[in-house]
Coordinates of C-alpha atoms and ligand atoms in Angstrom, one line a residue:
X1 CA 19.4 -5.3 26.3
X2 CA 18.7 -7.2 23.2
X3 CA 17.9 -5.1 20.2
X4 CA 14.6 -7.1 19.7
X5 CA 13.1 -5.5 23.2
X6 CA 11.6 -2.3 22.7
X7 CA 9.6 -0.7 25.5
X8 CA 9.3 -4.5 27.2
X9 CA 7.5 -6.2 24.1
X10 CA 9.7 -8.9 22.0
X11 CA 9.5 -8.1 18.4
X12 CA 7.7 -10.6 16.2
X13 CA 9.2 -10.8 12.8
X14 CA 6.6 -13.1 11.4
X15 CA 4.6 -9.8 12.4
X16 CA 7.0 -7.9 10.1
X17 CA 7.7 -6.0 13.3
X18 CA 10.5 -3.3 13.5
X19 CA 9.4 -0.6 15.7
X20 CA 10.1 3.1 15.1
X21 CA 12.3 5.0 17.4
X22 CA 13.6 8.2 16.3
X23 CA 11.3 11.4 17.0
X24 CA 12.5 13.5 14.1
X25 CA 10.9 10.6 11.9
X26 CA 7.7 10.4 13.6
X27 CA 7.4 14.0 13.1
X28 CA 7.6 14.1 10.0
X29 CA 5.7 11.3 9.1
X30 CA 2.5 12.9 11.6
X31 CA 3.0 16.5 9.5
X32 CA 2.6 14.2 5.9
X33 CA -1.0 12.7 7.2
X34 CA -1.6 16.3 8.9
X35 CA -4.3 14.8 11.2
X36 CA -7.3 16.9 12.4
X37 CA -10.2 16.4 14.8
X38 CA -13.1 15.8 12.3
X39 CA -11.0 13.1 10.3
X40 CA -11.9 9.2 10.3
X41 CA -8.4 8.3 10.4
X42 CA -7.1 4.8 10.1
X43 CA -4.1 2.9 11.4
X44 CA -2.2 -0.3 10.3
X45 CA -0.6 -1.9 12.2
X46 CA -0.1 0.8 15.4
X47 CA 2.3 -1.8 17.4
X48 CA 3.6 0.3 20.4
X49 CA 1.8 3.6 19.5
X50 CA 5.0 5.3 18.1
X51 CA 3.1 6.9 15.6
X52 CA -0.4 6.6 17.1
X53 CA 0.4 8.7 19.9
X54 CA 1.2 11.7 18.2
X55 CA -1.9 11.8 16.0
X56 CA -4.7 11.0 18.4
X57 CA -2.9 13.8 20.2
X58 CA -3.9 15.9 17.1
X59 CA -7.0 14.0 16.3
X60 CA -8.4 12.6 19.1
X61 CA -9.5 9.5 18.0
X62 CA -8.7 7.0 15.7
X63 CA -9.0 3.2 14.4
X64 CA -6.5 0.5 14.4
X65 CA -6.1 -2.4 13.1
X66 CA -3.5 -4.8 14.4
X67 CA -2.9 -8.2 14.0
X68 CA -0.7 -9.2 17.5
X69 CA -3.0 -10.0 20.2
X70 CA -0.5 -9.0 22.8
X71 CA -0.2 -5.2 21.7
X72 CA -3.9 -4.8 20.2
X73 CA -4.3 -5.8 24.2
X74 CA -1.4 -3.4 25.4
X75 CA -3.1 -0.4 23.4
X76 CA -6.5 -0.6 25.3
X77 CA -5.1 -0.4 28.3
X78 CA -3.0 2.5 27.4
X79 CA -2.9 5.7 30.1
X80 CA -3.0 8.3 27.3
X81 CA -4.2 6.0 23.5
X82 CA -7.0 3.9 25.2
X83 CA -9.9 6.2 25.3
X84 CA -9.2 7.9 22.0
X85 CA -8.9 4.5 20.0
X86 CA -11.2 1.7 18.5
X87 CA -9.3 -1.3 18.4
X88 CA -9.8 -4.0 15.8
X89 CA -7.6 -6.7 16.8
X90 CA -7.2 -8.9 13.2
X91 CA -5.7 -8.9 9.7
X92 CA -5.6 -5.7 7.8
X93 CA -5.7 -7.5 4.4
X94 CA -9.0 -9.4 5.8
X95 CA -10.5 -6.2 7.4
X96 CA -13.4 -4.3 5.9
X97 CA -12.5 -0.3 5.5
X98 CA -16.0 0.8 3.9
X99 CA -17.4 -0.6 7.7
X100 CA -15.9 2.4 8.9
X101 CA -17.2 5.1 6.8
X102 CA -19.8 7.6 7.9
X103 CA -22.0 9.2 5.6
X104 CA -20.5 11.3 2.9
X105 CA -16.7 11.2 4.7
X106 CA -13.5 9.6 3.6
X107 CA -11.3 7.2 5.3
X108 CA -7.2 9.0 6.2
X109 CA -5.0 5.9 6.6
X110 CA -1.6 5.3 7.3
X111 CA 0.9 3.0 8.7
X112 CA 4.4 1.6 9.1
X113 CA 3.3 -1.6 7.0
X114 CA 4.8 -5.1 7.7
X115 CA 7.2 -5.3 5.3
X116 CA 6.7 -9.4 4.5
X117 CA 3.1 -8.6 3.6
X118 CA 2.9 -5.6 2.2
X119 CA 2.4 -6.0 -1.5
X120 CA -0.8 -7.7 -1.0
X121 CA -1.9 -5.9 1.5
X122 CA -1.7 -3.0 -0.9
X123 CA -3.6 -4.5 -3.1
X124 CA -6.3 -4.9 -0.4
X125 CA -6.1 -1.6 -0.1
X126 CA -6.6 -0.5 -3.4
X127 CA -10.2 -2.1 -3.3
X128 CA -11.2 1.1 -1.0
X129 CA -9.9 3.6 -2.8
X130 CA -13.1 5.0 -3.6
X131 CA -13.7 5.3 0.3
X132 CA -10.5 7.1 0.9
X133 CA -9.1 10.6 1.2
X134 CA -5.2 9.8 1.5
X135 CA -3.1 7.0 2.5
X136 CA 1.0 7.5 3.6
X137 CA 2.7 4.1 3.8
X138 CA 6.4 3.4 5.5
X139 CA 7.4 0.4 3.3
X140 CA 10.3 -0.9 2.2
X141 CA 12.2 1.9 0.0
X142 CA 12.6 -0.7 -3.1
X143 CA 8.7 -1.4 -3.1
X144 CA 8.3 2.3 -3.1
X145 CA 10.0 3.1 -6.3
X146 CA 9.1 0.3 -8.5
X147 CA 5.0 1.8 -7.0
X148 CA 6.3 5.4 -8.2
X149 CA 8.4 4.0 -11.2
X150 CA 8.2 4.9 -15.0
X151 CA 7.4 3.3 -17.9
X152 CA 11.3 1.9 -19.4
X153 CA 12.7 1.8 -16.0
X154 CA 13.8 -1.2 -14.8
X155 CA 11.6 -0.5 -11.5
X156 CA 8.8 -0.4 -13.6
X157 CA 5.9 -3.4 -13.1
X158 CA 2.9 -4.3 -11.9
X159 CA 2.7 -2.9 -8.7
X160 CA 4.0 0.2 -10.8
X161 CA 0.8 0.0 -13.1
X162 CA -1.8 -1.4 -10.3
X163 CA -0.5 1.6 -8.2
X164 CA -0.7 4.4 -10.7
X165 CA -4.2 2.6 -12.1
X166 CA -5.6 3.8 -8.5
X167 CA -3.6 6.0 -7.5
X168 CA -1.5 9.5 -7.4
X169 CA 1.7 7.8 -5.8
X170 CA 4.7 10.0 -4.1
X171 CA 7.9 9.1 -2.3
X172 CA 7.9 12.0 0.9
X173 CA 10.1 10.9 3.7
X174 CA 13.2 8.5 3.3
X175 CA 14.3 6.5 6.4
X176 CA 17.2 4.7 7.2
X177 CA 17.3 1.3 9.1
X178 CA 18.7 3.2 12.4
X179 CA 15.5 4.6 12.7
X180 CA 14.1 1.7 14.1
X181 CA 14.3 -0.8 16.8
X182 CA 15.2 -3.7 15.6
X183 CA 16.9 -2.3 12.3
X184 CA 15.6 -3.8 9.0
X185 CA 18.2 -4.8 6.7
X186 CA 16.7 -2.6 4.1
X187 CA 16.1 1.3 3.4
X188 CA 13.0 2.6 4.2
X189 CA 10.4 5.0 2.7
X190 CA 7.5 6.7 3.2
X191 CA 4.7 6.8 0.1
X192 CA 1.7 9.5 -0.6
X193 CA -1.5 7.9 -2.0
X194 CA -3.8 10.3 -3.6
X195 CA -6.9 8.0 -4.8
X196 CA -7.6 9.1 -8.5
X197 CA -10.9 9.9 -9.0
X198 CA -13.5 7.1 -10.7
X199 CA -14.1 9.0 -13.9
X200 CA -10.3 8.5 -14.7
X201 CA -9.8 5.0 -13.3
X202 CA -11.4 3.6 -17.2
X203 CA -10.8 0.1 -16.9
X204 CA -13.6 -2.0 -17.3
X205 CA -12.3 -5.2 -15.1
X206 CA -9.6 -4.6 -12.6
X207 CA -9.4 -8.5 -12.6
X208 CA -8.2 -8.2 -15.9
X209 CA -6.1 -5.3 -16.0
X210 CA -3.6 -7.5 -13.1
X211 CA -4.3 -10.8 -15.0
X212 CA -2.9 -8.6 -17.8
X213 CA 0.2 -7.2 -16.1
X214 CA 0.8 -10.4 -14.8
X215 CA 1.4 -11.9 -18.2
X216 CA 3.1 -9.0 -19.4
X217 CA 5.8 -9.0 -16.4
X218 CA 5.6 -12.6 -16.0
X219 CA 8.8 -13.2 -17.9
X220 CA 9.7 -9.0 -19.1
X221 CA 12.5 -9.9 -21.3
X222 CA 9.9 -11.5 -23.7
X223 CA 7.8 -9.4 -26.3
X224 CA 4.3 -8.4 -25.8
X225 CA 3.5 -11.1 -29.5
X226 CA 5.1 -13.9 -27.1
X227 CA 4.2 -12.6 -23.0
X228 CA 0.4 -11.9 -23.9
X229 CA 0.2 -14.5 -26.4
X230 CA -2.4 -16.6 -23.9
X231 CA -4.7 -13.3 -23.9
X232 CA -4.6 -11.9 -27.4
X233 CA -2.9 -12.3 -31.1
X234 CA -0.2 -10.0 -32.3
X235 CA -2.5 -8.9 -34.8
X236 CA -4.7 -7.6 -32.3
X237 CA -2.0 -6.1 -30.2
X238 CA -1.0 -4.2 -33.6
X239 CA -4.7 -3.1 -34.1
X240 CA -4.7 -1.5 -30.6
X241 CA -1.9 0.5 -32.5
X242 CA 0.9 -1.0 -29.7
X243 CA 3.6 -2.6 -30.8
X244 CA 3.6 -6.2 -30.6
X245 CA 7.5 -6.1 -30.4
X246 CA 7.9 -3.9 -27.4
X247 CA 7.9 -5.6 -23.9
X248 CA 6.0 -4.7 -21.2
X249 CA 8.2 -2.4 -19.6
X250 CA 8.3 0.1 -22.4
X251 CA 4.1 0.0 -22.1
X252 CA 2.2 3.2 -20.6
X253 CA -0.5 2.7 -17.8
X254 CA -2.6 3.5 -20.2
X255 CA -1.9 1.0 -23.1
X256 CA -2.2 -1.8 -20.1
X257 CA -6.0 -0.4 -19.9
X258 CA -6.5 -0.8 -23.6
X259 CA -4.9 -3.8 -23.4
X260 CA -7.1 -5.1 -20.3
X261 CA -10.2 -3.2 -22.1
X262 CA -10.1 -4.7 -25.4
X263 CA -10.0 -8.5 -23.8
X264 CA -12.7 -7.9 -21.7
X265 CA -15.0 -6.9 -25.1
X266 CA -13.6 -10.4 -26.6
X267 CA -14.9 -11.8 -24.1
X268 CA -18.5 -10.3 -23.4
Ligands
SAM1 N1 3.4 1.3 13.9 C1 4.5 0.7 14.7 C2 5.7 1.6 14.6 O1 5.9 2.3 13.6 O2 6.6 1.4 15.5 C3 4.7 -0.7 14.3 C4 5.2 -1.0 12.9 S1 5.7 -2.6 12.5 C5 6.7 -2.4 11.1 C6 4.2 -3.4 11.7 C7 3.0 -3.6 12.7 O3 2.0 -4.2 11.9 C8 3.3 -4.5 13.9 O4 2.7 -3.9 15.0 C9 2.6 -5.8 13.5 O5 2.2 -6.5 14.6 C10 1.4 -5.3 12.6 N2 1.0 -6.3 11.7 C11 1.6 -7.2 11.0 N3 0.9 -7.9 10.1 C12 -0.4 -7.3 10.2 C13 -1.6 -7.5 9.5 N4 -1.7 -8.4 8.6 N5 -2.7 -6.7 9.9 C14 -2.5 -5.8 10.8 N6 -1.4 -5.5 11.5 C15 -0.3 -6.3 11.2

């Protein structure tokens, strides 16, 4: 049988879908989220259930969001999933998460993200941050470490920077392509989001703060005096105390906040 079959149901790659198959994985990944009956958890993406089984086993319930009609269909009529599920048939990077808090509790979500979509979708995500507990990603293994990379490695951007803005970010599980049906042609990973609280999230425009890294990273061989000349003068650069020869790999997160911070005064 072809490759792309799995459990009767075509894969969809413009649905990033490559379906997980190998129990050991699963396991692990359900022990990272740790799921337990009071918690409004949160799933991505659920496709054939391979990981949404064993946690509403744990849990009892869950949400879902999934964009393929044909399995958001196939899950409600699930023997065992449909009664413990709500359903949300539509696009995760579209879909509201603070709808689904309760009073006073925080949203768990996971997911083995579509890999085409996922860097935006991250940065949906990070919007509800301030709604969430913990989040643990499968992605693809090089989007996890530039999100988990340091300032001066190569890795090192602005999904590092947005990441670590909102975020605690750690790799846990590490999966290889024959762990799922059809294989991707890339390494997988699994990533920890611990939300960082407000109080140390000090930017005072998030807007800015990516309209900044975008400069910065735009073209990272350049200098800071030449990347972020649309934004600010190298005299100003220097009276943040940064560097205005360095380039933007070599900044810290928290230089990109000055950075982002001082604009925003220039311009209010
Ligand atoms: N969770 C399943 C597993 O691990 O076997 C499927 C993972 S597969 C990599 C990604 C899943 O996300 C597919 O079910 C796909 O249909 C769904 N999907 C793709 N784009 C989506 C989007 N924008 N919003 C919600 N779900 C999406």
């Amino acid at each position: 049988m072809s490759d792309k079959v799995h459990l009767g149901h075509r894969a969809r790659k413009r649905f990033g879908q490559n379906f997980l198959n190998d129990a050991m994985i699963i396991d692990k990944i359900v022990t990272a989220i740790d799921p337990k009956p009071q918690d409004n958890l949160v799933e991505i993406g659920p496709g054939l259930g391979a990981i949404t089984e064993p946690v509403a086993a744990l849990s009892g319930h869950l949400t879902v969001v999934e964009l393929d009609m044909d399995l958001a269909e196939r899950l409600t009529q699930h023997p065992f999933l449909a009664s413990k599920l709500t359903v949300h048939q539509g696009d995760a990077m579209k879909f509201d998460f603070s709808s689904l808090i309760k009073e006073g509790e925080k949203l768990k979500i996971f997911g083995n993200l579509p890999y085409n979509v996922s860097t935006p979708l991250l940065f949906h995500l990070f919007e509800f941050v301030d709604n969430v507990e913990h989040m643990h990603f499968m992605l693809q293994k090089e989007v996890v470490n530039r999100m988990v990379a340091s300032p001066g490695s190569k890795a090192f951007g602005r999904l590092s920077v947005m990441t670590q803005y909102y975020c605690y970010a750690m790799p846990v599980i590490e999966v290889p392509p024959t762990c799922f049906k059809p294989a991707p042609k890339v390494d997988s990973a699994v990533v920890r989001l611990m939300p960082k609280p407000a109080e140390q999230r000090s930017a005072k425009c998030t807007k800015l703060l990516n309209t900044v890294c975008l400069e910065a990273f735009n073209q990272r061989r350049k200098t800071l005096r030449n990347s972020l000349s649309n934004l600010l003068t190298e005299a100003e650069i220097a009276g943040l105390g940064i560097d205005a020869g360095l380039r933007a790999e070599n900044l810290s997160l928290n230089q990109f906040i000055e950075i982002a911070n001082f604009i925003y005064d220039k311009q209010h």
